[in-house]
Amino acid sequence: QVQLEESGGGLVQPGGSLRLSCAAAGSIFSIYAMGWFRQAPGKQRELVARMIRGGSTNYGDSVKGRFTISGDFVKKAVYLQMNSLKPEDTAVYYCNVDQRTRTYWGQGTQVTVSS
């Protein structure tokens, strides 16, 4: 059974930083991509950042220049460094691991940006 264990969410003031971590436990092989999505109340889940085996990365337009994704496909871990946080970044952040034939999701970690 595969589980994605997320950590690092919390409450931060505008302009602050947080670092999210996600580690995959269990039998999971041939990972194609790892990343982060988020969902704010009343909104659809959206891409935050994604890294694809081979080196390419994708970012949502609203986080470009502020967030940085990193990770290790061998260790099955992915991280999201979030800087210059804004109130509109408030959401539940979900870790995602994509095997192409199957996709896994974490349970989500709350990020709240508020003064």
mmCIF file of C-alpha atoms in Angstrom:
data_model
loop_
_atom_site.group_PDB
_atom_site.id
_atom_site.type_symbol
_atom_site.label_atom_id
_atom_site.label_comp_id
_atom_site.label_asym_id
_atom_site.label_seq_id
_atom_site.Cartn_x
_atom_site.Cartn_y
_atom_site.Cartn_z
ATOM 1 C CA GLN A 1 0.000 0.000 0.000
ATOM 2 C CA VAL A 2 1.344 3.412 -0.974
ATOM 3 C CA GLN A 3 1.083 6.379 1.332
ATOM 4 C CA LEU A 4 2.216 9.954 0.796
ATOM 5 C CA GLU A 5 3.200 11.628 4.048
ATOM 6 C CA GLU A 6 3.082 15.419 3.975
ATOM 7 C CA SER A 7 4.382 17.889 6.518
ATOM 8 C CA GLY A 8 5.239 21.556 6.881
ATOM 9 C CA GLY A 9 1.935 23.376 6.608
ATOM 10 C CA GLY A 10 0.775 25.971 9.084
ATOM 11 C CA LEU A 11 -0.052 29.606 9.714
ATOM 12 C CA VAL A 12 2.284 32.297 8.410
ATOM 13 C CA GLN A 13 2.095 36.054 7.989
ATOM 14 C CA PRO A 14 2.040 37.649 4.537
ATOM 15 C CA GLY A 15 5.559 37.850 3.163
ATOM 16 C CA GLY A 16 6.672 34.848 5.171
ATOM 17 C CA SER A 17 7.961 31.459 4.097
ATOM 18 C CA LEU A 18 7.079 27.811 4.559
ATOM 19 C CA ARG A 19 8.585 24.571 3.341
ATOM 20 C CA LEU A 20 6.408 21.572 2.559
ATOM 21 C CA SER A 21 7.747 18.035 2.476
ATOM 22 C CA CYS A 22 6.292 14.837 1.086
ATOM 23 C CA ALA A 23 7.680 11.319 1.250
ATOM 24 C CA ALA A 24 6.203 8.279 -0.463
ATOM 25 C CA ALA A 25 6.116 5.081 1.570
ATOM 26 C CA GLY A 26 5.366 1.677 0.147
ATOM 27 C CA SER A 27 5.943 -0.096 -3.126
ATOM 28 C CA ILE A 28 5.981 2.552 -5.783
ATOM 29 C CA PHE A 29 8.254 2.377 -8.789
ATOM 30 C CA SER A 30 8.905 4.117 -12.074
ATOM 31 C CA ILE A 31 7.696 7.505 -10.912
ATOM 32 C CA TYR A 32 7.092 9.794 -13.872
ATOM 33 C CA ALA A 33 6.402 13.029 -11.985
ATOM 34 C CA MET A 34 6.018 14.431 -8.476
ATOM 35 C CA GLY A 35 4.443 17.668 -7.468
ATOM 36 C CA TRP A 36 2.100 19.803 -5.473
ATOM 37 C CA PHE A 37 -1.455 20.941 -6.096
ATOM 38 C CA ARG A 38 -3.675 23.131 -3.943
ATOM 39 C CA GLN A 39 -7.352 23.726 -3.385
ATOM 40 C CA ALA A 40 -8.833 26.813 -1.781
ATOM 41 C CA PRO A 41 -12.411 26.858 -0.455
ATOM 42 C CA GLY A 42 -14.904 27.075 -3.296
ATOM 43 C CA LYS A 43 -12.232 26.654 -5.958
ATOM 44 C CA GLN A 44 -10.969 23.820 -8.114
ATOM 45 C CA ARG A 45 -7.748 22.027 -7.348
ATOM 46 C CA GLU A 46 -4.907 23.650 -9.265
ATOM 47 C CA LEU A 47 -1.299 22.923 -10.106
ATOM 48 C CA VAL A 48 1.266 24.616 -7.899
ATOM 49 C CA ALA A 49 4.466 22.972 -9.092
ATOM 50 C CA ARG A 50 5.490 19.706 -10.704
ATOM 51 C CA MET A 51 8.768 18.071 -11.535
ATOM 52 C CA ILE A 52 9.106 15.445 -14.242
ATOM 53 C CA ARG A 53 11.753 12.754 -14.374
ATOM 54 C CA GLY A 54 14.368 13.960 -16.801
ATOM 55 C CA GLY A 55 14.601 17.443 -15.360
ATOM 56 C CA SER A 56 11.700 19.636 -16.421
ATOM 57 C CA THR A 57 9.527 21.533 -13.976
ATOM 58 C CA ASN A 58 6.210 23.334 -14.276
ATOM 59 C CA TYR A 59 4.777 26.065 -12.064
ATOM 60 C CA GLY A 60 1.377 27.630 -11.769
ATOM 61 C CA ASP A 61 1.414 31.201 -13.033
ATOM 62 C CA SER A 62 0.505 32.654 -9.654
ATOM 63 C CA VAL A 63 3.520 31.127 -7.867
ATOM 64 C CA LYS A 64 6.278 31.613 -10.446
ATOM 65 C CA GLY A 65 9.257 33.372 -8.934
ATOM 66 C CA ARG A 66 8.077 32.744 -5.368
ATOM 67 C CA PHE A 67 7.870 28.958 -5.005
ATOM 68 C CA THR A 68 10.548 26.389 -5.761
ATOM 69 C CA ILE A 69 10.029 22.647 -6.129
ATOM 70 C CA SER A 70 12.783 20.134 -5.488
ATOM 71 C CA GLY A 71 12.976 16.444 -4.841
ATOM 72 C CA ASP A 72 14.575 13.080 -5.328
ATOM 73 C CA PHE A 73 13.013 10.412 -7.531
ATOM 74 C CA VAL A 74 15.132 7.676 -5.977
ATOM 75 C CA LYS A 75 14.234 8.649 -2.421
ATOM 76 C CA LYS A 76 10.636 9.293 -3.538
ATOM 77 C CA ALA A 77 10.533 12.666 -1.810
ATOM 78 C CA VAL A 78 9.397 16.074 -3.005
ATOM 79 C CA TYR A 79 9.617 19.494 -1.385
ATOM 80 C CA LEU A 80 8.077 22.896 -1.944
ATOM 81 C CA GLN A 81 9.809 26.042 -0.731
ATOM 82 C CA MET A 82 7.274 28.850 -0.562
ATOM 83 C CA ASN A 83 8.517 32.416 -0.190
ATOM 84 C CA SER A 84 6.788 35.799 -0.239
ATOM 85 C CA LEU A 85 3.531 34.142 0.720
ATOM 86 C CA LYS A 86 0.287 36.001 0.061
ATOM 87 C CA PRO A 87 -3.176 35.597 1.582
ATOM 88 C CA GLU A 88 -4.361 34.173 -1.748
ATOM 89 C CA ASP A 89 -1.929 31.280 -1.256
ATOM 90 C CA THR A 90 -4.165 30.033 1.542
ATOM 91 C CA ALA A 91 -5.325 26.530 0.627
ATOM 92 C CA VAL A 92 -4.950 22.856 1.340
ATOM 93 C CA TYR A 93 -1.806 21.667 -0.416
ATOM 94 C CA TYR A 94 -1.710 18.124 -1.784
ATOM 95 C CA CYS A 95 1.318 16.076 -2.686
ATOM 96 C CA ASN A 96 0.988 14.150 -5.956
ATOM 97 C CA VAL A 97 2.982 11.249 -7.357
ATOM 98 C CA ASP A 98 2.316 10.183 -10.931
ATOM 99 C CA GLN A 99 3.244 6.776 -12.336
ATOM 100 C CA ARG A 100 1.411 7.545 -15.589
ATOM 101 C CA THR A 101 -0.756 4.456 -15.120
ATOM 102 C CA ARG A 102 -1.695 5.475 -11.612
ATOM 103 C CA THR A 103 -1.707 8.646 -9.549
ATOM 104 C CA TYR A 104 -1.341 8.947 -5.794
ATOM 105 C CA TRP A 105 -2.444 11.816 -3.566
ATOM 106 C CA GLY A 106 -1.544 12.828 -0.055
ATOM 107 C CA GLN A 107 -4.196 13.750 2.480
ATOM 108 C CA GLY A 108 -3.315 17.419 2.259
ATOM 109 C CA THR A 109 -1.740 19.967 4.550
ATOM 110 C CA GLN A 110 -3.307 23.318 5.383
ATOM 111 C CA VAL A 111 -1.412 26.496 4.583
ATOM 112 C CA THR A 112 -2.922 29.703 5.937
ATOM 113 C CA VAL A 113 -1.442 33.106 5.150
ATOM 114 C CA SER A 114 -2.888 35.756 7.406
ATOM 115 C CA SER A 115 -1.867 38.629 9.638
#
